[in-house]
mmCIF file with all atom_site columns, C-alpha atoms in Angstrom:
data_model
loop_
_atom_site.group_PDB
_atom_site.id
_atom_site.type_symbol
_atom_site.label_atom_id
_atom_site.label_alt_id
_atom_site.label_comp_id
_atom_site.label_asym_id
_atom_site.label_entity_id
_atom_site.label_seq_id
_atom_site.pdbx_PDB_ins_code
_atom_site.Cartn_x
_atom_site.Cartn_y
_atom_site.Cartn_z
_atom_site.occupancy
_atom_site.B_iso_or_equiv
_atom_site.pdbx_formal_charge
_atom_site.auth_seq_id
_atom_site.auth_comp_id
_atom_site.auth_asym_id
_atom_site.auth_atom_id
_atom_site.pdbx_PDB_model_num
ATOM 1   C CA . UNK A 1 1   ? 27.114  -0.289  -25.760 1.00 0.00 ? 1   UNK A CA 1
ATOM 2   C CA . UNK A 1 2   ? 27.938  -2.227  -28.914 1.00 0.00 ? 2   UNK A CA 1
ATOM 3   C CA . UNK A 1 3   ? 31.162  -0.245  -29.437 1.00 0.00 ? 3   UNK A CA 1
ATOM 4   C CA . UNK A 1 4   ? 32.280  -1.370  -25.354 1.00 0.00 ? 4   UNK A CA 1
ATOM 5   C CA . UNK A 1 5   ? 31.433  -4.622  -25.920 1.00 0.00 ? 5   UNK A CA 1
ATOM 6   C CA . UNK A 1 6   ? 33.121  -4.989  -29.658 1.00 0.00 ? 6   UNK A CA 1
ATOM 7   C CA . UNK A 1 7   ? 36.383  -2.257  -28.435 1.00 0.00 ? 7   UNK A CA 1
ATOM 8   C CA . UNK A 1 8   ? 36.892  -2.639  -24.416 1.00 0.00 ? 8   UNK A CA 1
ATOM 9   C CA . UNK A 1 9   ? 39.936  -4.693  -23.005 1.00 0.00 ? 9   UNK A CA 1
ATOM 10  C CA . UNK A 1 10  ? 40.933  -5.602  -19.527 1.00 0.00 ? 10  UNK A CA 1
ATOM 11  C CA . UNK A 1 11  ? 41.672  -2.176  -18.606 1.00 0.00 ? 11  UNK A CA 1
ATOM 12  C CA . UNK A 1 12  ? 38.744  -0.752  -19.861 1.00 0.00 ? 12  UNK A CA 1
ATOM 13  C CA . UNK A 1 13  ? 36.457  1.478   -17.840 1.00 0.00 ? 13  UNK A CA 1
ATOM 14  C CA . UNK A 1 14  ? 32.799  1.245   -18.873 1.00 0.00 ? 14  UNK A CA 1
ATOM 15  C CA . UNK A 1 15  ? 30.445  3.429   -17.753 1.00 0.00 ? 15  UNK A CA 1
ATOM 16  C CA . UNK A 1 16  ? 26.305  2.441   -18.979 1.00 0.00 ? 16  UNK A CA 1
ATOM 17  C CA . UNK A 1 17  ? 23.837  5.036   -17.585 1.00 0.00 ? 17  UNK A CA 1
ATOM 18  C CA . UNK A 1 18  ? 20.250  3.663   -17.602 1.00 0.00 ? 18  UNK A CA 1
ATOM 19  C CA . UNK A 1 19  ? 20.734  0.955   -20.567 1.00 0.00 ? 19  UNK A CA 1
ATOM 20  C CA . UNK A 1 20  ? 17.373  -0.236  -21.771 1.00 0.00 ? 20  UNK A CA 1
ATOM 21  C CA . UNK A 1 21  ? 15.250  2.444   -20.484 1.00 0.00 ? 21  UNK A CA 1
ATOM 22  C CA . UNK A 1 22  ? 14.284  3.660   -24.036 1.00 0.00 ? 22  UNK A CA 1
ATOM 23  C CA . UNK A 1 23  ? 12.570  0.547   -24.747 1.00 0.00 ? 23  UNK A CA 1
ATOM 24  C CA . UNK A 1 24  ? 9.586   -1.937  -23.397 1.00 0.00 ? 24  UNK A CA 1
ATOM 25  C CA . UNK A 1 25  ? 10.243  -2.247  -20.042 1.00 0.00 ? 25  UNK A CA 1
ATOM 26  C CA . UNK A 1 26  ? 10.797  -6.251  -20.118 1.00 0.00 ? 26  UNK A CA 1
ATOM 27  C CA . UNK A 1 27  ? 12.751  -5.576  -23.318 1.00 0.00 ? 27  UNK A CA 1
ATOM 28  C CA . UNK A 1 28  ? 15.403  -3.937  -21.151 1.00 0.00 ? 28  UNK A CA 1
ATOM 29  C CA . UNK A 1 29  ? 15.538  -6.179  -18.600 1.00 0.00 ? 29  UNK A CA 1
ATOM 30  C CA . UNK A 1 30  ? 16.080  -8.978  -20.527 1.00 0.00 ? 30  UNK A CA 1
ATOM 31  C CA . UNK A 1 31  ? 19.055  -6.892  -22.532 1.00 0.00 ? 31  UNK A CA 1
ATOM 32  C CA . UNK A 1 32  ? 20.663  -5.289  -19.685 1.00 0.00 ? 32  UNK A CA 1
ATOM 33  C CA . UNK A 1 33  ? 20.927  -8.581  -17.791 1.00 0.00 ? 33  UNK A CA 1
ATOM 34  C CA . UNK A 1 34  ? 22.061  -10.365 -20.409 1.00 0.00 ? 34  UNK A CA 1
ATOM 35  C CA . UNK A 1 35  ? 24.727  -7.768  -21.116 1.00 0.00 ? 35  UNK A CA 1
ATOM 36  C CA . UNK A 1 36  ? 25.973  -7.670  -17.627 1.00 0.00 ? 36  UNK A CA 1
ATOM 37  C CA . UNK A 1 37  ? 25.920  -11.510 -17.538 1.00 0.00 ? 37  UNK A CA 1
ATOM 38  C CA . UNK A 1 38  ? 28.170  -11.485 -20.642 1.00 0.00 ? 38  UNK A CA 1
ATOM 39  C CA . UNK A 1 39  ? 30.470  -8.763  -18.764 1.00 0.00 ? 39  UNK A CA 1
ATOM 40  C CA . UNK A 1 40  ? 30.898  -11.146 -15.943 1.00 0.00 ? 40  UNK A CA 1
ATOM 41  C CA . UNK A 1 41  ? 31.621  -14.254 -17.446 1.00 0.00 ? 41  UNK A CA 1
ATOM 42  C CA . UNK A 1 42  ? 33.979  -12.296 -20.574 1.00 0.00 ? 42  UNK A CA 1
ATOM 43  C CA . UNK A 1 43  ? 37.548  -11.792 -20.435 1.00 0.00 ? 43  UNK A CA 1
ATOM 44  C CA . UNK A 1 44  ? 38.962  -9.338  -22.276 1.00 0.00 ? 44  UNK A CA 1
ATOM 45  C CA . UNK A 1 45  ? 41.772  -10.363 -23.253 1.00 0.00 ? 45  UNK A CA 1
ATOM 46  C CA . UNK A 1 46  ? 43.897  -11.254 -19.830 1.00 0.00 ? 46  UNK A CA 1
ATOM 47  C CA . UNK A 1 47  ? 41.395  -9.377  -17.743 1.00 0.00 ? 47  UNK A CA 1
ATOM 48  C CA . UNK A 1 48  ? 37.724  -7.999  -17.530 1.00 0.00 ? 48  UNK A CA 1
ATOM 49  C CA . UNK A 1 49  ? 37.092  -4.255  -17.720 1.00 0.00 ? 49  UNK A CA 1
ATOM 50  C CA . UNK A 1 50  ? 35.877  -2.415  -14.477 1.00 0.00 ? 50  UNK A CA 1
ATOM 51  C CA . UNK A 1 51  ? 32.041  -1.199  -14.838 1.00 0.00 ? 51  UNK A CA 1
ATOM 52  C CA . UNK A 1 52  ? 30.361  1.107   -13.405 1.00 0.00 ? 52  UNK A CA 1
ATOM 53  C CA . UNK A 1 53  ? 26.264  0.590   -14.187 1.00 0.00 ? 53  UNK A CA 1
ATOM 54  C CA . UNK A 1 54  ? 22.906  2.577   -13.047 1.00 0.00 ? 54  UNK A CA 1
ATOM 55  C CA . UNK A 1 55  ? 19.461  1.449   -13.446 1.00 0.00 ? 55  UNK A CA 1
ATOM 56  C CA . UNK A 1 56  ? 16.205  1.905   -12.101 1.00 0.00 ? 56  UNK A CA 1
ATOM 57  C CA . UNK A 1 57  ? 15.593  -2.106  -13.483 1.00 0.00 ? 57  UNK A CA 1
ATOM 58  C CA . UNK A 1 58  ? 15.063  -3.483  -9.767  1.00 0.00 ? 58  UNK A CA 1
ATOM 59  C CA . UNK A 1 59  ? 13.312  -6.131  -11.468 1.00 0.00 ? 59  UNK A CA 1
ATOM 60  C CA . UNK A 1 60  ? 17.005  -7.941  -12.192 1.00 0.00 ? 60  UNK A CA 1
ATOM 61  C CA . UNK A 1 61  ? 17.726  -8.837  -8.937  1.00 0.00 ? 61  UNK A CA 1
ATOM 62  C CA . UNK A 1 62  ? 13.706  -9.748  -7.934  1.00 0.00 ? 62  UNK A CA 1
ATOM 63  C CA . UNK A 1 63  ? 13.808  -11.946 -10.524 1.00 0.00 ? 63  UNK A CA 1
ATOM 64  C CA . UNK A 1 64  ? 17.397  -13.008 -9.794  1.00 0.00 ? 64  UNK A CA 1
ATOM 65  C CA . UNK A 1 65  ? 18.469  -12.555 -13.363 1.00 0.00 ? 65  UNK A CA 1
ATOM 66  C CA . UNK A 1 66  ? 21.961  -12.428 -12.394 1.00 0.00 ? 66  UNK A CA 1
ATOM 67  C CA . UNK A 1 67  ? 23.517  -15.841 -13.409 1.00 0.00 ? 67  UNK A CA 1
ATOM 68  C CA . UNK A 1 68  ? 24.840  -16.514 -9.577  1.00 0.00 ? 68  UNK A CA 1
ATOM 69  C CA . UNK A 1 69  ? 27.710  -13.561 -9.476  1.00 0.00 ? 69  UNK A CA 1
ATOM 70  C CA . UNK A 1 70  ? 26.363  -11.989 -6.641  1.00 0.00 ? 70  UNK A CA 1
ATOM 71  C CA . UNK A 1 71  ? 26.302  -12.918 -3.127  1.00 0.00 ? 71  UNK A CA 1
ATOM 72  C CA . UNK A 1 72  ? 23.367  -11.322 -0.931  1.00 0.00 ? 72  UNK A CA 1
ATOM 73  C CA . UNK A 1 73  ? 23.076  -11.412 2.878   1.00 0.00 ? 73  UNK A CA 1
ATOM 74  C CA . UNK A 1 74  ? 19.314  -11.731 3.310   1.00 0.00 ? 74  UNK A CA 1
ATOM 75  C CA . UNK A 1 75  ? 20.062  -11.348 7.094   1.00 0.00 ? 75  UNK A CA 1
ATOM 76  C CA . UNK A 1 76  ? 20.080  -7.340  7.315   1.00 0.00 ? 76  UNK A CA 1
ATOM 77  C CA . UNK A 1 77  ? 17.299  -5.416  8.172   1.00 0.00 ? 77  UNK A CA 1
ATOM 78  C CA . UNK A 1 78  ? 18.202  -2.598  6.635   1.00 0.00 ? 78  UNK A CA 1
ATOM 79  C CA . UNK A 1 79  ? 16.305  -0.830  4.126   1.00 0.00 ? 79  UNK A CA 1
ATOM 80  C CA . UNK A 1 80  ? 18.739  -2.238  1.381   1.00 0.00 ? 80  UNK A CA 1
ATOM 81  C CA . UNK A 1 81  ? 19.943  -5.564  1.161   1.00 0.00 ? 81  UNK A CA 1
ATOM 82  C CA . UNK A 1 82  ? 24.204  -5.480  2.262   1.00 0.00 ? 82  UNK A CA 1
ATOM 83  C CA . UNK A 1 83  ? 26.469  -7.987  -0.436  1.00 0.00 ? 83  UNK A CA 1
ATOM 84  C CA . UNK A 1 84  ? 29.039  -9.736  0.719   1.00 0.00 ? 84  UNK A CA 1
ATOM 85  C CA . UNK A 1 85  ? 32.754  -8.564  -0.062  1.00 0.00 ? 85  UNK A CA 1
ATOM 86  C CA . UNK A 1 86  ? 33.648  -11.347 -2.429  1.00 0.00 ? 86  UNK A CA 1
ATOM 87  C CA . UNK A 1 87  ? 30.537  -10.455 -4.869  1.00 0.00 ? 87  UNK A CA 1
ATOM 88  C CA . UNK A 1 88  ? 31.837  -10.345 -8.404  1.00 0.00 ? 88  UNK A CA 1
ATOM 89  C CA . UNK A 1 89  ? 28.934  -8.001  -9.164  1.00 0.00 ? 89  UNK A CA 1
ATOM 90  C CA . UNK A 1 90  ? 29.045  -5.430  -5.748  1.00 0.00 ? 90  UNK A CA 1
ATOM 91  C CA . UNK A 1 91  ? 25.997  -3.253  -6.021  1.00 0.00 ? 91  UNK A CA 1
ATOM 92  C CA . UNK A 1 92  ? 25.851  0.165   -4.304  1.00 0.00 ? 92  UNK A CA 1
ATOM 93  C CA . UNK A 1 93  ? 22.144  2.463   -3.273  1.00 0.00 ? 93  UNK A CA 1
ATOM 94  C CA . UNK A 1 94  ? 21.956  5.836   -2.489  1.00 0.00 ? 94  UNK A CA 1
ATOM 95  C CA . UNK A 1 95  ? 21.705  6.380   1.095   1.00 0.00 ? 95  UNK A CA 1
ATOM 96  C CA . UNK A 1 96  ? 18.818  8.408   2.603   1.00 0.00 ? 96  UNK A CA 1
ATOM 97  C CA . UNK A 1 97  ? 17.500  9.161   6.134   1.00 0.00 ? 97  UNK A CA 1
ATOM 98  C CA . UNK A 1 98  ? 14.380  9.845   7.112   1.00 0.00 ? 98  UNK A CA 1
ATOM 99  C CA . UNK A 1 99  ? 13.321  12.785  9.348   1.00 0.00 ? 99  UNK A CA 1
ATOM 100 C CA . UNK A 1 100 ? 10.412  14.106  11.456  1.00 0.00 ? 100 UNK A CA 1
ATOM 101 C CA . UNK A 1 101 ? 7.607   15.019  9.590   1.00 0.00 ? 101 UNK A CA 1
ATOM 102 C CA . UNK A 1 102 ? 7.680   18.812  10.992  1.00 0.00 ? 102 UNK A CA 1
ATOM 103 C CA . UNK A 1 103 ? 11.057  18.788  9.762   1.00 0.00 ? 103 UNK A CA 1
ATOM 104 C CA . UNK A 1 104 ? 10.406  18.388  6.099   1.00 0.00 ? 104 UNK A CA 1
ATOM 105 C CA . UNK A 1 105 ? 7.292   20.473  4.029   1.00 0.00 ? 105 UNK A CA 1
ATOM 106 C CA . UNK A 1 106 ? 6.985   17.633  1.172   1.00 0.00 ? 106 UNK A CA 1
ATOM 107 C CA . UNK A 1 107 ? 8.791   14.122  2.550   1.00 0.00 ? 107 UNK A CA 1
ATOM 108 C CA . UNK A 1 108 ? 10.395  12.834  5.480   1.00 0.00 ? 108 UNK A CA 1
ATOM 109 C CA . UNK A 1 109 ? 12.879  10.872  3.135   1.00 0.00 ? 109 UNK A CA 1
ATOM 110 C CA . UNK A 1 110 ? 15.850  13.207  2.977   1.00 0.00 ? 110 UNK A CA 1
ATOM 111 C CA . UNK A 1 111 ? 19.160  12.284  0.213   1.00 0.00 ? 111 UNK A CA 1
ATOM 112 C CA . UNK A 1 112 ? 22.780  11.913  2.049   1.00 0.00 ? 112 UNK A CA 1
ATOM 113 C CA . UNK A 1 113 ? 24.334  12.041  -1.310  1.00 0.00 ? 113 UNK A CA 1
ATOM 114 C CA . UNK A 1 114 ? 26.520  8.769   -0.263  1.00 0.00 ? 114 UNK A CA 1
ATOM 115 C CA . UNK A 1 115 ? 26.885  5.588   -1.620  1.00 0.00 ? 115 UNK A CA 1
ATOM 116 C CA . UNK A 1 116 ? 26.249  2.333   0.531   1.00 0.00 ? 116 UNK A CA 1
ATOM 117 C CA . UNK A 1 117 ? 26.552  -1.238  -0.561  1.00 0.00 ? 117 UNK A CA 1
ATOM 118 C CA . UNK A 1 118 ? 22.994  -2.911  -1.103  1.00 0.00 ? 118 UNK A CA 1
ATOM 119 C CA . UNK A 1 119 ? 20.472  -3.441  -3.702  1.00 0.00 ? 119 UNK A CA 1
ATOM 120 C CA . UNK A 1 120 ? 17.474  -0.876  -3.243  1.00 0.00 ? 120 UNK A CA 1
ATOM 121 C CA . UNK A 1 121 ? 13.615  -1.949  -3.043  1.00 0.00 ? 121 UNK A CA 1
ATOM 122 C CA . UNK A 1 122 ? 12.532  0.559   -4.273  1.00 0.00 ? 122 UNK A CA 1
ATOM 123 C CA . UNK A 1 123 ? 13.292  4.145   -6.098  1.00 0.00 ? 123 UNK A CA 1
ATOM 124 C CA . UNK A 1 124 ? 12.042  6.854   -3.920  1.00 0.00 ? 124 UNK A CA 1
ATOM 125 C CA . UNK A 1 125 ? 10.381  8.280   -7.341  1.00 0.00 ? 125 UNK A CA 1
ATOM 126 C CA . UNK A 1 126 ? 7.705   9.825   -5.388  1.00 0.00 ? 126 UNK A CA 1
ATOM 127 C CA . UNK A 1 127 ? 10.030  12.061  -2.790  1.00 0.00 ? 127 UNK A CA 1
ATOM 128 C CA . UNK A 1 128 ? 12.026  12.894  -5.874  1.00 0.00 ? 128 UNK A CA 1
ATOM 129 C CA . UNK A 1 129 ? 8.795   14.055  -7.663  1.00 0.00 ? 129 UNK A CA 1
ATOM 130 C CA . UNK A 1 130 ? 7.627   15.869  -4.810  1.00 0.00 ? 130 UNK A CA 1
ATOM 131 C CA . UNK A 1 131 ? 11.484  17.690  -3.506  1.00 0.00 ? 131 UNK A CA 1
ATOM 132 C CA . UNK A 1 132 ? 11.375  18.699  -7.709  1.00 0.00 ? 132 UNK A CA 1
ATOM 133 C CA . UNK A 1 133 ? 7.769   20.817  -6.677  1.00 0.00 ? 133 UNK A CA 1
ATOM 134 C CA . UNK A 1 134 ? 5.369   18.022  -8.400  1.00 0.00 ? 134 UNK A CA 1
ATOM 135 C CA . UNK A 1 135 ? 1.881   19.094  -7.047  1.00 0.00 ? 135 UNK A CA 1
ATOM 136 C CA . UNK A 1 136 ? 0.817   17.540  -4.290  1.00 0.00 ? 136 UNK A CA 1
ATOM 137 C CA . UNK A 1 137 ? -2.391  16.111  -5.448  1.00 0.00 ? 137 UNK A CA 1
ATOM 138 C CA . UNK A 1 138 ? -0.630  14.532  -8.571  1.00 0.00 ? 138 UNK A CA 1
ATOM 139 C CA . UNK A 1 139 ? 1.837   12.309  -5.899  1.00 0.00 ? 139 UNK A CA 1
ATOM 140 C CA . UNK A 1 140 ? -0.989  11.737  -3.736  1.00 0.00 ? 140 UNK A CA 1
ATOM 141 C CA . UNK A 1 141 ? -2.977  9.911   -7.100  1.00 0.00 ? 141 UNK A CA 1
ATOM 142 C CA . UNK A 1 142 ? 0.440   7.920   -8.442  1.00 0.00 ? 142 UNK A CA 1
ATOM 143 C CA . UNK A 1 143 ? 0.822   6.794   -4.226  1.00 0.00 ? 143 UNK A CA 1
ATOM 144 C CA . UNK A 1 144 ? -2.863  5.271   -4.553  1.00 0.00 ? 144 UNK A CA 1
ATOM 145 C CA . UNK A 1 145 ? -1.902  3.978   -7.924  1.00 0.00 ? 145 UNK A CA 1
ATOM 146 C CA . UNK A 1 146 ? 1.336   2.402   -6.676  1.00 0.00 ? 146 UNK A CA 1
ATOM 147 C CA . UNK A 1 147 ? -1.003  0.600   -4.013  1.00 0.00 ? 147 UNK A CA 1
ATOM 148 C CA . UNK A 1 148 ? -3.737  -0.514  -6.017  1.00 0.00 ? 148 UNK A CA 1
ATOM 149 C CA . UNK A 1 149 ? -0.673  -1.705  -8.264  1.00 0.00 ? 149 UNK A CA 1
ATOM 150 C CA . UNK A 1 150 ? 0.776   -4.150  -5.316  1.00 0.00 ? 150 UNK A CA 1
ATOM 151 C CA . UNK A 1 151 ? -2.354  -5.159  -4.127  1.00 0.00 ? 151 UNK A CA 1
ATOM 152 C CA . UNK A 1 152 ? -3.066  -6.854  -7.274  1.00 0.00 ? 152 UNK A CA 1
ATOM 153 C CA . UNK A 1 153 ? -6.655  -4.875  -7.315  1.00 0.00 ? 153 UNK A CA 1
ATOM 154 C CA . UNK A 1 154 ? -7.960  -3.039  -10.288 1.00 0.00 ? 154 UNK A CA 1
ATOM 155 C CA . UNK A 1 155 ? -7.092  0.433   -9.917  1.00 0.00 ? 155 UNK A CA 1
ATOM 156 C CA . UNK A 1 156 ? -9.843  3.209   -9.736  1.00 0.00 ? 156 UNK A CA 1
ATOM 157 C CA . UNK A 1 157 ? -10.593 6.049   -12.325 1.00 0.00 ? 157 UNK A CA 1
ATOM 158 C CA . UNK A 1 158 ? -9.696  9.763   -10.391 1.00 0.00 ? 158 UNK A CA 1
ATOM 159 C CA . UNK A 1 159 ? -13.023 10.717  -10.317 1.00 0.00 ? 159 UNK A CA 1
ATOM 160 C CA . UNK A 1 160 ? -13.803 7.484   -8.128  1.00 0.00 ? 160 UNK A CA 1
ATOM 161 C CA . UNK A 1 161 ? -11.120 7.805   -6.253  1.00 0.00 ? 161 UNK A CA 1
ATOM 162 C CA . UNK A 1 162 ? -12.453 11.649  -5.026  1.00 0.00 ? 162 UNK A CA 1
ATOM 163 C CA . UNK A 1 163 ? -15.372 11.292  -3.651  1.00 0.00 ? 163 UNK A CA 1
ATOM 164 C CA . UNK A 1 164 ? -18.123 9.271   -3.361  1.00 0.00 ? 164 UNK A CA 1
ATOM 165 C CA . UNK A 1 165 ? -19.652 6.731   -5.821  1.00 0.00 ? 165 UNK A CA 1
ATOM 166 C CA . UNK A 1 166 ? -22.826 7.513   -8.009  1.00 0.00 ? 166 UNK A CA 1
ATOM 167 C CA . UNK A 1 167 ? -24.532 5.218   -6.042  1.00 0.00 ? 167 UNK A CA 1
ATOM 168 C CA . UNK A 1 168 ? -23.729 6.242   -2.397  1.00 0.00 ? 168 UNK A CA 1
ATOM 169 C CA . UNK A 1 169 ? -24.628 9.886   -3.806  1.00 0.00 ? 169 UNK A CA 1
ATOM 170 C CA . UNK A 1 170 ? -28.071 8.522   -5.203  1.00 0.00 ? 170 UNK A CA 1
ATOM 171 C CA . UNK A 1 171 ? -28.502 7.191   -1.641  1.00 0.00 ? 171 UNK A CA 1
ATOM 172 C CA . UNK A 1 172 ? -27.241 10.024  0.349   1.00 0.00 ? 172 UNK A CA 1
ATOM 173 C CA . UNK A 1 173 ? -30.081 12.064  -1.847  1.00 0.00 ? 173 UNK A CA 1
ATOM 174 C CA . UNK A 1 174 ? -32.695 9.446   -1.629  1.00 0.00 ? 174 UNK A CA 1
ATOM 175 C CA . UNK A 1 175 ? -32.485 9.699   2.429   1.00 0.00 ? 175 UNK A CA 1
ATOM 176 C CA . UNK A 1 176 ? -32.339 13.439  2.263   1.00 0.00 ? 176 UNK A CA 1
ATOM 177 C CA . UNK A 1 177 ? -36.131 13.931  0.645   1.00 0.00 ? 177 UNK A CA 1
ATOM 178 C CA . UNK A 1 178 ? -38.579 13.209  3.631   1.00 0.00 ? 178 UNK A CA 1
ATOM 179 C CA . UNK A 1 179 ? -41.674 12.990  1.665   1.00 0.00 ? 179 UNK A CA 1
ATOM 180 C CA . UNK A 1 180 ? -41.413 11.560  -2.000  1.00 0.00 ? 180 UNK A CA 1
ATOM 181 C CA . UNK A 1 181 ? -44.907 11.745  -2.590  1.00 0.00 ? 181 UNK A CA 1
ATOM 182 C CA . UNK A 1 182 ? -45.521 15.326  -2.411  1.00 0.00 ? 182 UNK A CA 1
ATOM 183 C CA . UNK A 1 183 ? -41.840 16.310  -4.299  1.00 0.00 ? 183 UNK A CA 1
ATOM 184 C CA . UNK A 1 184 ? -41.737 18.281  -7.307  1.00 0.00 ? 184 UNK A CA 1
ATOM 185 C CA . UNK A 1 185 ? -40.870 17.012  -10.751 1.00 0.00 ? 185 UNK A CA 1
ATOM 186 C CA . UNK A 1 186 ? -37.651 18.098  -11.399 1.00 0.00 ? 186 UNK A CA 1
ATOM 187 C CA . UNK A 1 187 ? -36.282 16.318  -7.816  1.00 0.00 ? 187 UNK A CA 1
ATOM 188 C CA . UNK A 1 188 ? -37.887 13.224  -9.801  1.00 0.00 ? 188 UNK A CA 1
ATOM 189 C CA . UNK A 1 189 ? -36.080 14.246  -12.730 1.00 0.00 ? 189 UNK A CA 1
ATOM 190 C CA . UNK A 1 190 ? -32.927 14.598  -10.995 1.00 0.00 ? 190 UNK A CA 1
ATOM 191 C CA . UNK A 1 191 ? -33.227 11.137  -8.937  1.00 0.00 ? 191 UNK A CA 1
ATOM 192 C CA . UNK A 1 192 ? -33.818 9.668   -12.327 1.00 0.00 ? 192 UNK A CA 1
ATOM 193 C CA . UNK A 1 193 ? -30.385 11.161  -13.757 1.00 0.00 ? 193 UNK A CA 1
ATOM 194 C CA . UNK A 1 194 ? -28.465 9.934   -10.817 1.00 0.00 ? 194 UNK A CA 1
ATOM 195 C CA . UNK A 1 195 ? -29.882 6.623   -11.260 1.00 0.00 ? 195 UNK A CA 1
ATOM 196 C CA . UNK A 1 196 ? -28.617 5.788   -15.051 1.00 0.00 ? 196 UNK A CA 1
ATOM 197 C CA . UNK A 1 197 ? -25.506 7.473   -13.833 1.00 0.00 ? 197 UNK A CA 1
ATOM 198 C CA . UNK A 1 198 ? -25.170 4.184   -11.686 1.00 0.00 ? 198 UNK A CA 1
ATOM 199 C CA . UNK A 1 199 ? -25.734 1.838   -14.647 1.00 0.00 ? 199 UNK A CA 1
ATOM 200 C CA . UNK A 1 200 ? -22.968 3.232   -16.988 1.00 0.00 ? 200 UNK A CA 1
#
C-alpha cells in the first residue's frame, strides 16, 4: 500500500485485496477508509490512478465513512443497493440467485460468478462455509450466533443452546416421580445434584 500511495501516477492501476483485514477490525476500517478517501480526493500528478478494491469491511458504507464520493439510490429493492452512474467511487457485489430448496443439498443461495453494481448487506459467509463442506451443525451454531448478535441479546453457551436448561430438566424429573415420600435415596441424591447444577 505504502509503495502505491508513495510510487502511483495518473495512469496507475492499483489493485488492494482485503486491506486491513490483518488487524483489529475497527483498526481497518478506519485505515482503509481513510486510504480510499485520500485516493479520491489525490491527484497524481494530472490525473488519479484507476483502483480496483475488495473488502469484506461493509461497515464503511453503514457508517458512511466515505467523505460524500458516492451517490446511492436508496430507492431499489434489490438485495444490493444500485449507485448512480456519476459515483466517483462505483461499487460492484457479486451476484447470486436463490433456488428451491430441493434444488440445492446445503443452501438455496447459488453464485452467478457476475459482477453487478451495488453495495452488499451482507457476505453470504455462511453459504460459502457450507458449499466448502463446513459441517452442518457448526453453520447451524454461527446462524444462532449471528442472531443473538443483531438482536442485541447475550448470546447462549452451546450446551444451552441444545437442549433444555438445568432447570426445566430438574422440573421435567421432579413431575416424573409420583410419590416422593416413598423414593429411594439415590433419586434424592440425584434431585439434589440437579438442583446446585441450577445455581452455578
Amino acid at each position: 500500500m505504502s509503495w502505491m500511495l508513495n510510487h502511483g501516477d495518473g495512469r496507475s492501476l492499483f489493485l488492494i485485496d482485503e486491506f486491513g483485514k490483518g488487524t483489529a477490525d475497527l483498526d481497518g476500517i478506519a485505515l482503509l477508509s481513510s486510504i480510499i478517501n485520500y485516493l479520491v480526493k489525490t491527484k497524481f500528478g494530472a490525473s488519479r490512478p484507476r483502483v480496483v478494491l475488495t473488502t469484506h469491511f461493509l461497515e464503511i458504507f453503514r457508517l458512511n465513512l466515505l467523505e460524500a464520493t458516492l451517490v446511492v439510490d436508496k430507492s431499489t429493492e434489490e438485495q444490493s443497493r444500485s449507485l448512480s452512474d456519476t459515483a466517483r467511487v462505483v461499487c460492484t457485489v457479486m451476484a447470486s440467485t436463490d433456488v428451491p430448496e430441493s434444488y440445492s443439498v446445503t443452501s438455496n443461495a447459488v453464485p452467478l460468478y457476475e459482477l453487478r453494481r451495488g453495495i452488499a448487506n451482507h457476505s453470504n459467509a455462511l453459504t460459502c462455509a457450507a458449499k466448502c463442506g463446513i459441517p452442518h451443525e457448526l453453520i447451524e451454531r454461527a446462524q444462532q450466533v449471528l442472531d443473538f448478535t443483531k438482536r442485541g441479546a447475550p448470546i447462549p453457551s452451546r450446551q444451552q443452546s441444545t437442549g433444555p436448561s438445568p432447570e426445566e430438566q430438574l422440573a421435567v424429573f421432579f413431575m416424573s416421580i409420583d410419590d416422593w415420600q416413598s423414593v429411594e435415596d439415590d433419586v434424592v441424591g440425584k434431585f439434589l445434584a440437579m438442583s446446585r447444577m441450577t445455581t452455578q
